[in-house]
XYZ file of N, CA and C in Angstrom:
759
model
N 0.827 -1.201 0.000
C 0.000 0.000 0.000
C 0.869 1.261 0.000
N 1.907 1.309 0.843
C 2.758 2.497 0.889
C 3.386 2.765 -0.471
N 3.838 1.726 -1.138
C 4.466 1.905 -2.446
C 3.492 2.533 -3.446
N 2.244 2.093 -3.417
C 1.250 2.630 -4.347
C 0.886 4.076 -3.993
N 0.699 4.354 -2.706
C 0.398 5.718 -2.285
C 1.562 6.643 -2.639
N 2.770 6.159 -2.434
C 3.957 6.936 -2.765
C 4.010 7.266 -4.251
N 3.691 6.299 -5.076
C 3.700 6.506 -6.531
C 2.644 7.535 -6.943
N 1.457 7.424 -6.371
C 0.374 8.354 -6.714
C 0.725 9.778 -6.270
N 1.266 9.910 -5.054
C 1.641 11.240 -4.562
C 2.759 11.836 -5.401
N 3.715 11.005 -5.802
C 4.816 11.496 -6.632
C 4.308 12.008 -7.972
N 3.366 11.296 -8.568
C 2.804 11.742 -9.841
C 2.022 13.043 -9.657
N 1.296 13.160 -8.555
C 0.598 14.409 -8.263
C 1.595 15.559 -8.127
N 2.723 15.293 -7.504
C 3.771 16.310 -7.397
C 4.321 16.711 -8.754
N 4.478 15.745 -9.635
C 4.972 16.052 -10.980
C 3.964 16.908 -11.752
N 2.676 16.614 -11.571
C 1.646 17.429 -12.225
C 1.749 18.875 -11.751
N 1.842 19.064 -10.446
C 1.936 20.415 -9.898
C 3.219 21.109 -10.336
N 4.328 20.395 -10.267
C 5.614 20.995 -10.640
C 5.627 21.402 -12.106
N 4.984 20.598 -12.946
C 4.952 20.893 -14.376
C 4.184 22.155 -14.709
N 3.265 22.549 -13.819
C 2.459 23.749 -14.060
C 2.984 24.967 -13.293
N 3.919 24.749 -12.386
C 4.437 25.839 -11.559
C 5.126 26.885 -12.439
N 4.784 28.135 -12.219
C 5.361 29.208 -13.016
C 4.652 29.446 -14.329
N 3.649 28.626 -14.637
C 2.905 28.760 -15.874
C 1.701 29.671 -15.718
N 0.789 29.542 -16.649
C -0.404 30.378 -16.663
C -1.560 29.603 -16.045
N -2.034 30.040 -14.893
C -3.178 29.398 -14.258
C -3.956 30.437 -13.457
N -5.167 30.063 -13.109
C -6.064 30.958 -12.398
C -5.810 30.872 -10.897
N -5.878 31.997 -10.215
C -5.703 32.022 -8.759
C -6.720 32.975 -8.138
N -7.105 32.674 -6.887
C -8.062 33.514 -6.172
C -7.914 33.233 -4.686
N -8.732 33.886 -3.873
C -8.716 33.654 -2.433
C -10.045 33.050 -2.003
N -9.966 31.885 -1.335
C -11.187 31.264 -0.801
C -11.809 32.168 0.246
N -10.964 32.629 1.156
C -11.297 33.684 2.113
C -10.056 34.555 2.185
N -10.166 35.791 2.656
C -8.992 36.661 2.698
C -7.798 35.999 3.384
N -6.665 36.021 2.701
C -5.444 35.455 3.259
C -5.239 33.985 2.983
N -6.172 33.347 2.254
C -6.051 31.915 1.962
C -6.125 31.702 0.442
N -4.974 31.784 -0.225
C -4.969 31.678 -1.683
C -5.184 30.250 -2.160
N -5.701 30.140 -3.372
C -5.887 28.846 -4.025
C -5.734 29.074 -5.519
N -5.418 28.027 -6.250
C -5.312 28.145 -7.704
C -5.920 26.900 -8.338
N -6.127 26.959 -9.652
C -6.798 25.823 -10.279
C -5.919 24.573 -10.314
N -4.604 24.727 -10.046
C -3.736 23.542 -9.943
C -4.073 22.762 -8.674
N -4.413 23.472 -7.590
C -4.888 22.793 -6.368
C -6.028 21.841 -6.716
N -6.974 22.335 -7.505
C -8.157 21.542 -7.845
C -7.804 20.398 -8.787
N -6.886 20.648 -9.709
C -6.463 19.592 -10.638
C -5.765 18.461 -9.893
N -4.880 18.816 -8.997
C -4.159 17.797 -8.220
C -5.117 17.062 -7.296
N -6.045 17.791 -6.688
C -7.039 17.173 -5.816
C -7.850 16.117 -6.575
N -8.286 16.452 -7.785
C -9.076 15.512 -8.586
C -8.257 14.273 -8.943
N -6.985 14.483 -9.280
C -6.111 13.341 -9.603
C -5.967 12.417 -8.390
N -5.695 13.013 -7.235
C -5.499 12.209 -6.033
C -6.770 11.453 -5.663
N -7.905 12.128 -5.737
C -9.147 11.459 -5.353
C -9.444 10.274 -6.263
N -9.239 10.454 -7.546
C -9.493 9.368 -8.495
C -8.630 8.157 -8.186
N -7.349 8.374 -7.989
C -6.428 7.238 -7.871
C -6.370 6.666 -6.453
N -6.459 7.498 -5.439
C -6.466 6.970 -4.074
C -7.772 6.244 -3.776
N -8.885 6.767 -4.276
C -10.169 6.085 -4.059
C -10.204 4.745 -4.776
N -9.546 4.652 -5.920
C -9.454 3.366 -6.615
C -8.597 2.386 -5.817
N -7.592 2.901 -5.122
C -6.710 2.056 -4.328
C -7.428 1.497 -3.102
N -8.286 2.308 -2.475
C -9.057 1.867 -1.306
C -10.441 2.511 -1.379
N -11.363 1.907 -2.108
C -12.689 2.509 -2.310
C -13.507 2.650 -1.027
N -13.177 1.890 0.020
C -13.950 1.940 1.257
C -13.534 3.093 2.166
N -12.397 3.712 1.868
C -11.913 4.791 2.727
C -12.683 6.082 2.451
N -12.912 6.859 3.492
C -13.522 8.175 3.337
C -12.528 9.164 2.750
N -12.962 10.414 2.626
C -12.145 11.427 1.948
C -12.257 12.754 2.681
N -11.090 13.324 3.023
C -11.020 14.648 3.628
C -9.886 15.405 2.957
N -10.226 16.465 2.255
C -9.229 17.237 1.512
C -9.526 18.717 1.649
N -8.471 19.519 1.594
C -8.657 20.964 1.670
C -9.500 21.492 0.519
N -9.434 20.814 -0.621
C -10.091 21.358 -1.811
C -11.345 20.589 -2.223
N -11.903 19.789 -1.327
C -13.129 19.047 -1.623
C -14.160 19.324 -0.541
N -15.392 19.507 -0.925
C -16.465 19.647 0.051
C -16.477 18.431 0.968
N -16.473 18.665 2.261
C -16.371 17.567 3.230
C -17.609 16.672 3.169
N -17.381 15.367 3.039
C -18.470 14.388 3.009
C -18.785 13.971 4.442
N -20.015 14.139 4.854
C -20.365 13.928 6.252
C -20.245 12.471 6.692
N -20.256 11.536 5.760
C -20.213 10.132 6.165
C -18.801 9.652 6.472
N -17.791 10.509 6.298
C -16.420 10.042 6.494
C -16.165 9.587 7.925
N -16.799 10.242 8.920
C -16.518 9.870 10.306
C -17.067 8.489 10.646
N -17.893 7.945 9.773
C -18.414 6.597 9.978
C -17.505 5.537 9.357
N -16.490 5.989 8.646
C -15.578 5.056 7.987
C -14.400 4.737 8.892
N -13.944 3.496 8.826
C -12.779 3.120 9.632
C -11.510 3.748 9.074
N -11.435 3.876 7.749
C -10.253 4.438 7.106
C -10.620 5.733 6.377
N -9.626 6.605 6.256
C -9.857 7.916 5.674
C -8.599 8.398 4.959
N -8.785 8.860 3.715
C -7.708 9.576 3.024
C -7.743 11.032 3.478
N -6.611 11.550 3.928
C -6.502 12.941 4.355
C -5.464 13.612 3.454
N -5.905 14.601 2.692
C -5.105 15.098 1.576
C -5.037 16.622 1.564
N -3.852 17.147 1.334
C -3.695 18.555 0.962
C -2.988 18.561 -0.389
N -3.700 18.888 -1.466
C -3.112 18.789 -2.809
C -1.842 19.613 -2.977
N -1.849 20.836 -2.438
C -0.629 21.656 -2.418
C -0.580 22.353 -1.062
N 0.203 21.810 -0.163
C 0.407 22.442 1.133
C 1.536 23.451 0.971
N 1.256 24.704 1.290
C 2.231 25.754 1.026
C 1.933 26.468 -0.274
N 0.655 26.729 -0.520
C 0.238 27.329 -1.794
C 0.911 28.681 -2.033
N 1.155 29.456 -0.980
C 1.809 30.755 -1.179
C 3.173 30.588 -1.852
N 3.959 29.623 -1.386
C 5.255 29.390 -2.032
C 5.073 28.903 -3.461
N 4.079 28.046 -3.680
C 3.818 27.558 -5.036
C 3.501 28.723 -5.972
N 2.630 29.624 -5.539
C 2.224 30.743 -6.385
C 3.373 31.697 -6.664
N 4.333 31.759 -5.753
C 5.488 32.649 -5.930
C 6.658 31.966 -6.636
N 6.468 30.693 -7.004
C 7.541 29.967 -7.656
C 8.653 29.544 -6.721
N 8.353 29.488 -5.424
C 9.337 29.055 -4.437
C 9.159 27.560 -4.154
N 10.192 26.906 -3.604
C 10.133 25.441 -3.461
C 9.462 24.912 -2.199
N 8.981 25.797 -1.304
C 8.499 25.325 0.000
C 7.078 24.825 0.016
N 6.717 23.946 -0.931
C 5.370 23.370 -0.986
C 5.492 21.864 -1.171
N 4.405 21.168 -0.877
C 4.408 19.709 -1.004
C 2.994 19.192 -1.206
N 2.892 18.056 -1.864
C 1.652 17.280 -1.908
C 1.648 16.392 -0.669
N 0.585 16.474 0.120
C 0.516 15.736 1.378
C -0.614 14.718 1.328
N -0.274 13.451 1.575
C -1.260 12.372 1.542
C -1.076 11.480 2.766
N -2.165 11.247 3.481
C -2.121 10.312 4.612
C -3.310 9.364 4.533
N -3.100 8.164 4.990
C -4.186 7.213 5.205
C -4.347 7.054 6.708
N -5.524 7.394 7.202
C -5.832 7.301 8.625
C -6.718 6.087 8.856
N -6.384 5.314 9.872
C -7.181 4.142 10.217
C -7.465 4.179 11.715
N -8.726 4.084 12.075
C -9.126 4.173 13.484
C -8.532 5.411 14.145
N -8.600 6.535 13.420
C -8.184 7.862 13.881
C -6.679 8.036 13.999
N -5.904 7.089 13.499
C -4.446 7.169 13.590
C -3.853 7.110 12.179
N -2.948 8.034 11.812
C -2.283 7.922 10.515
C -1.433 6.651 10.446
N -1.614 5.878 9.386
C -0.841 4.646 9.222
C 0.085 4.710 8.009
N -0.191 5.619 7.084
C 0.674 5.874 5.935
C 0.739 7.378 5.741
N 1.932 7.894 5.485
C 2.101 9.313 5.219
C 3.120 9.539 4.125
N 2.791 10.397 3.177
C 3.698 10.716 2.075
C 3.660 12.219 1.817
N 4.841 12.805 1.667
C 4.981 14.188 1.216
C 5.825 14.182 -0.051
N 5.256 14.670 -1.134
C 5.994 14.805 -2.384
C 6.354 16.272 -2.558
N 7.640 16.570 -2.542
C 8.118 17.950 -2.648
C 9.116 18.040 -3.801
N 8.646 17.928 -5.039
C 9.562 17.843 -6.185
C 10.410 19.087 -6.388
N 9.903 20.259 -6.017
C 10.692 21.481 -6.192
C 11.913 21.492 -5.281
N 11.871 20.708 -4.216
C 13.009 20.562 -3.300
C 13.800 19.285 -3.560
N 13.332 18.480 -4.512
C 13.985 17.201 -4.776
C 13.821 16.223 -3.641
N 12.662 16.292 -2.940
C 12.451 15.472 -1.755
C 11.171 14.660 -1.868
N 11.239 13.436 -1.376
C 10.069 12.568 -1.304
C 10.118 11.860 0.040
N 9.146 12.188 0.902
C 9.116 11.705 2.285
C 8.054 10.623 2.425
N 8.371 9.549 3.137
C 7.402 8.471 3.333
C 7.489 7.924 4.753
N 6.375 7.407 5.234
C 6.356 6.743 6.538
C 5.210 5.752 6.574
N 5.408 4.690 7.316
C 4.362 3.715 7.596
C 4.410 3.388 9.077
N 3.258 3.325 9.703
C 3.185 3.123 11.145
C 3.984 1.899 11.562
N 4.906 2.101 12.496
C 5.721 1.016 13.020
C 6.883 0.598 12.143
N 7.070 1.288 10.997
C 8.121 0.874 10.059
C 9.097 1.986 9.723
N 9.032 3.101 10.447
C 9.999 4.161 10.252
C 9.617 5.142 9.161
N 10.449 6.170 9.030
C 10.236 7.237 8.050
C 11.493 7.404 7.218
N 11.285 7.842 5.971
C 12.410 8.004 5.048
C 12.242 9.248 4.195
N 13.372 9.813 3.805
C 13.401 10.862 2.797
C 14.315 10.394 1.675
N 13.759 10.341 0.478
C 14.501 9.843 -0.680
C 15.154 8.494 -0.393
N 14.426 7.676 0.369
C 14.886 6.326 0.667
C 15.792 6.202 1.873
N 16.252 7.325 2.425
C 17.167 7.295 3.568
C 16.384 7.364 4.871
N 16.712 6.478 5.800
C 16.021 6.421 7.088
C 16.221 7.713 7.867
N 15.183 8.210 8.503
C 15.228 9.469 9.230
C 15.280 9.250 10.739
N 15.956 10.171 11.405
C 16.023 10.137 12.864
C 16.129 11.565 13.381
N 15.353 11.892 14.403
C 15.390 13.239 14.963
C 16.727 13.495 15.634
N 17.009 14.772 15.880
C 18.237 15.134 16.574
C 18.152 14.696 18.036
N 19.282 14.722 18.684
C 19.324 14.329 20.096
C 19.217 15.503 21.055
N 18.748 16.663 20.591
C 18.716 17.847 21.444
C 17.882 17.602 22.694
N 18.447 17.984 23.843
C 17.769 17.774 25.121
C 17.546 19.081 25.874
N 18.011 20.215 25.335
C 17.799 21.515 25.970
C 17.016 22.408 25.026
N 15.988 23.072 25.557
C 15.162 23.927 24.719
C 15.947 25.132 24.205
N 16.732 25.762 25.043
C 17.538 26.894 24.619
C 18.503 26.446 23.520
N 18.490 27.156 22.419
C 19.340 26.779 21.290
C 18.653 25.902 20.269
N 17.411 25.485 20.549
C 16.689 24.621 19.612
C 16.446 25.358 18.294
N 16.541 24.623 17.193
C 16.344 25.181 15.850
C 14.856 25.124 15.482
N 14.340 26.258 15.022
C 12.926 26.390 14.688
C 12.802 26.982 13.281
N 12.081 26.339 12.363
C 11.854 26.953 11.054
C 10.997 28.205 11.221
N 11.576 29.367 10.980
C 10.862 30.622 11.221
C 11.517 31.747 10.439
N 10.700 32.701 9.997
C 11.240 33.912 9.385
C 11.808 34.834 10.451
N 11.106 34.894 11.584
C 11.553 35.709 12.699
C 10.954 35.155 13.979
N 11.748 35.077 15.028
C 11.277 34.550 16.302
C 10.818 35.688 17.209
N 9.777 35.471 18.025
C 9.355 36.502 18.978
C 10.418 36.723 20.040
N 10.355 37.889 20.670
C 11.355 38.241 21.682
C 11.414 37.220 22.808
N 10.252 36.635 23.146
C 10.210 35.653 24.233
C 10.983 34.390 23.903
N 11.277 34.203 22.624
C 11.999 33.001 22.197
C 13.363 33.347 21.601
N 13.965 34.414 22.106
C 15.238 34.871 21.564
C 16.361 33.862 21.768
N 16.168 32.920 22.687
C 17.204 31.916 22.924
C 17.137 30.760 21.924
N 16.105 30.748 21.078
C 15.990 29.721 20.049
C 16.696 30.196 18.777
N 16.866 29.293 17.820
C 17.615 29.602 16.605
C 16.710 29.405 15.388
N 16.516 30.456 14.617
C 15.692 30.358 13.416
C 16.479 29.710 12.283
N 15.815 28.768 11.590
C 16.377 28.147 10.389
C 15.387 28.378 9.244
N 15.816 28.206 7.989
C 14.926 28.502 6.863
C 13.578 27.800 6.964
N 12.516 28.560 6.641
C 11.143 28.087 6.831
C 10.421 27.941 5.499
N 10.094 26.716 5.097
C 9.188 26.566 3.955
C 7.786 27.004 4.336
N 7.005 27.452 3.358
C 5.633 27.865 3.643
C 4.787 26.683 4.123
N 5.059 25.500 3.623
C 4.312 24.298 3.987
C 4.574 23.902 5.441
N 3.519 23.850 6.259
C 3.668 23.387 7.633
C 4.086 21.921 7.656
N 3.630 21.148 6.687
C 4.020 19.732 6.631
C 5.529 19.596 6.454
N 6.117 20.412 5.591
C 7.565 20.348 5.395
C 8.317 20.838 6.625
N 7.766 21.832 7.316
C 8.424 22.282 8.551
C 8.468 21.148 9.576
N 7.367 20.428 9.710
C 7.336 19.286 10.622
C 8.330 18.222 10.171
N 8.392 17.992 8.867
C 9.306 16.977 8.340
C 10.762 17.328 8.632
N 11.077 18.613 8.713
C 12.455 19.009 9.034
C 12.872 18.514 10.416
N 11.914 18.436 11.344
C 12.225 17.856 12.654
C 12.545 16.373 12.500
N 11.777 15.685 11.660
C 12.034 14.264 11.414
C 13.431 14.043 10.862
N 13.892 14.976 10.022
C 15.198 14.827 9.382
C 16.349 15.299 10.261
N 16.050 15.813 11.445
C 17.111 16.314 12.311
C 17.655 17.656 11.876
N 16.923 18.369 11.000
C 17.357 19.675 10.514
C 16.663 20.807 11.261
N 15.746 20.477 12.123
C 15.108 21.393 13.067
C 14.799 20.574 14.311
N 14.566 21.264 15.411
C 14.303 20.574 16.675
C 12.886 20.785 17.190
N 12.205 21.824 16.674
C 10.902 22.196 17.228
C 10.069 22.912 16.173
N 8.805 22.517 16.066
C 7.813 23.235 15.271
C 6.550 23.320 16.116
N 5.966 24.516 16.196
C 4.741 24.679 16.970
C 3.833 25.679 16.282
N 2.541 25.374 16.256
C 1.532 26.340 15.835
C 0.543 26.506 16.977
N 0.149 27.739 17.218
C -0.755 28.045 18.327
C -2.067 28.581 17.783
N -2.703 27.807 16.942
C -3.969 28.214 16.330
C -4.726 26.957 15.926
N -5.999 27.141 15.639
C -6.776 26.037 15.101
C -6.340 25.777 13.667
N -6.112 24.517 13.338
C -5.703 24.145 11.987
C -6.454 22.904 11.541
N -6.181 22.486 10.325
C -6.916 21.378 9.736
C -6.076 20.109 9.685
N -6.772 18.980 9.756
C -6.089 17.690 9.767
C -5.247 17.471 8.518
N -5.714 17.997 7.366
C -4.970 17.746 6.134
C -3.608 18.430 6.133
N -3.423 19.449 6.979
C -2.133 20.120 7.051
C -1.069 19.249 7.718
N -1.481 18.378 8.616
C -0.501 17.745 9.505
C -0.512 16.219 9.514
N -1.525 15.571 8.956
C -1.666 14.119 9.139
C -0.450 13.346 8.646
N -0.039 13.590 7.407
C 1.098 12.848 6.850
C 2.385 13.195 7.581
N 2.609 14.496 7.805
C 3.849 14.930 8.444
C 3.949 14.456 9.885
N 2.814 14.410 10.587
C 2.835 13.940 11.975
C 3.324 12.502 12.058
N 2.888 11.678 11.115
C 3.360 10.292 11.107
C 4.839 10.227 10.762
N 5.266 10.999 9.768
C 6.678 11.008 9.391
C 7.541 11.405 10.581
N 7.128 12.443 11.305
C 7.907 12.900 12.449
C 7.928 11.866 13.576
N 6.764 11.318 13.905
C 6.718 10.354 15.011
C 7.506 9.093 14.673
N 7.455 8.664 13.408
C 8.206 7.470 13.017
C 9.714 7.718 13.005
N 10.108 8.997 12.949
C 11.532 9.340 13.036
C 11.982 9.553 14.475
N 11.041 9.430 15.422
C 11.380 9.532 16.836
C 10.967 10.812 17.508
N 10.270 11.725 16.801
C 9.811 12.969 17.419
C 8.610 12.709 18.318
N 8.399 13.606 19.256
C 7.175 13.603 20.051
C 6.205 14.579 19.402
N 5.017 14.107 19.105
C 4.028 14.888 18.360
C 2.775 15.034 19.215
N 2.286 16.271 19.350
C 1.085 16.518 20.155
C 0.380 17.757 19.639
N -0.741 18.081 20.287
C -1.369 19.368 20.065
C -0.591 20.451 20.783
N -1.016 21.703 20.631
C -0.276 22.835 21.187
C -0.179 22.795 22.701
N -1.147 22.164 23.366
C -1.146 22.079 24.833
C -0.596 20.745 25.329
N -0.002 19.987 24.420
C 0.540 18.685 24.788
C -0.452 17.556 24.687
N -1.668 17.874 24.222
C -2.712 16.848 24.134
C -2.476 15.917 22.934
N -2.919 14.659 23.025
C -2.788 13.752 21.884
C -3.576 14.265 20.684
N -3.054 14.021 19.498
C -3.766 14.380 18.275
C -4.704 13.247 17.877
N -5.874 13.610 17.395
C -6.814 12.623 16.850
C -7.203 13.075 15.456
N -7.455 12.115 14.599
C -7.808 12.416 13.213
C -9.167 11.808 12.874
N -9.726 12.274 11.779
C -11.103 11.955 11.382
C -12.084 12.368 12.470
N -11.881 13.587 12.974
C -12.825 14.158 13.930
C -13.974 14.813 13.162
N -15.040 15.123 13.859
C -16.208 15.695 13.199
C -15.886 17.018 12.514
N -15.058 17.848 13.156
C -14.731 19.159 12.589
C -13.575 19.097 11.594
N -12.775 18.045 11.676
C -11.581 17.966 10.831
C -10.508 18.951 11.246
N -10.591 19.438 12.494
C -9.646 20.436 12.983
C -8.962 19.952 14.265
N -7.848 20.610 14.569
C -7.149 20.352 15.824
C -6.581 21.672 16.314
N -6.446 21.821 17.651
C -5.861 23.049 18.175
C -4.351 22.911 18.215
N -3.720 23.493 17.223
C -2.271 23.554 17.182
C -1.602 22.210 17.006
N -0.307 22.285 16.781
C 0.525 21.089 16.725
C 1.879 21.463 17.298
N 2.459 20.554 18.052
C 3.781 20.768 18.623
C 4.598 19.512 18.372
N 5.627 19.670 17.577
C 6.491 18.553 17.183
C 7.909 18.892 17.620
N 8.512 18.012 18.386
C 9.837 18.315 18.926
C 10.606 17.039 19.204
N 11.900 17.203 19.390
C 12.688 16.072 19.867
C 12.169 15.699 21.255
N 12.218 14.429 21.616
C 11.659 14.020 22.912
C 12.240 14.771 24.094
N 13.506 15.160 23.998
C 14.165 15.811 25.124
C 13.701 17.221 25.416
N 13.039 17.882 24.468
C 12.618 19.263 24.703
C 11.103 19.443 24.598
N 10.371 18.392 24.292
C 8.939 18.542 24.062
C 8.221 19.088 25.295
N 8.459 18.517 26.445
C 7.764 18.959 27.660
C 8.094 20.413 27.973
N 9.347 20.802 27.798
C 9.747 22.183 28.068
C 9.094 23.133 27.076
N 8.954 22.700 25.835
C 8.302 23.536 24.827
C 6.821 23.720 25.142
N 6.149 22.651 25.574
C 4.740 22.761 25.961
C 4.592 23.753 27.098
N 5.457 23.671 28.085
C 5.374 24.556 29.238
C 5.615 26.014 28.838
N 6.616 26.238 27.977
C 6.909 27.608 27.564
C 5.742 28.224 26.791
N 5.098 27.432 25.958
C 4.060 27.956 25.057
C 2.660 27.909 25.651
N 2.518 27.290 26.829
C 1.171 27.063 27.377
C 0.384 28.361 27.534
N 0.977 29.368 28.140
C 0.242 30.619 28.386
C -0.190 31.253 27.076
N 0.710 31.260 26.086
C 0.344 31.832 24.780
C -0.756 31.027 24.121
N -0.680 29.708 24.230
C -1.700 28.853 23.624
C -3.049 29.071 24.293
N -3.071 29.228 25.601
C -4.323 29.400 26.320
C -5.015 30.706 25.936
N -4.252 31.699 25.528
C -4.846 32.957 25.095
C -5.618 32.804 23.804
N -5.254 31.757 23.017
C -5.883 31.535 21.721
C -7.055 30.589 21.840
N -6.868 29.497 22.580
C -7.883 28.451 22.642
C -9.143 28.932 23.326
């Protein structure tokens, strides 16, 4: 199954990459949330081929009207056709096709196709995570101070952390923790399952600790399809990161 999902996601990435920088239509679903017709083209491709692979699985995608019967299904495809659309629209490489298969509310397969970066990330529950075929392992960082965070700019309260280059795709930022190229990624807002499902599995299979913003376990195929934040870190700093961010997170939740 992973091999087939990987192949389908890779082809979806090639479709998107082939149109990047070309002539296509773009608009905003709501202010600040851009979309383009390539999102819809990739979404249609993924739905056709993933549904053929597992017709009994439900479907949850950023670019498809949510089907209410999905929560009654044991398995669910969770898809973001182009995660990091802003980078895609600007011709930057920080975007990815994100595909996860969730079973009993837990991601069991995760794939990120990031052809503009020359990267293909895969994970299967209990079998580890890989980038371009190479096994991934998180860093051994055990102190929060000095931790690397993908960010354009860090707030003053986190001046002891170290900013590293940030792709627009939250999935790719999470994957950087899996690869040992970052130590911490956190969002303190309500987000959607399709943003994080595949990357959460990739990170956890590489040894990261993955939770919600308040340290709570993540669940997928929920009625709303949303979760409050995500916090992905090396095991040695996860608890300290939750504690540092708790007050800020509580102001949002």
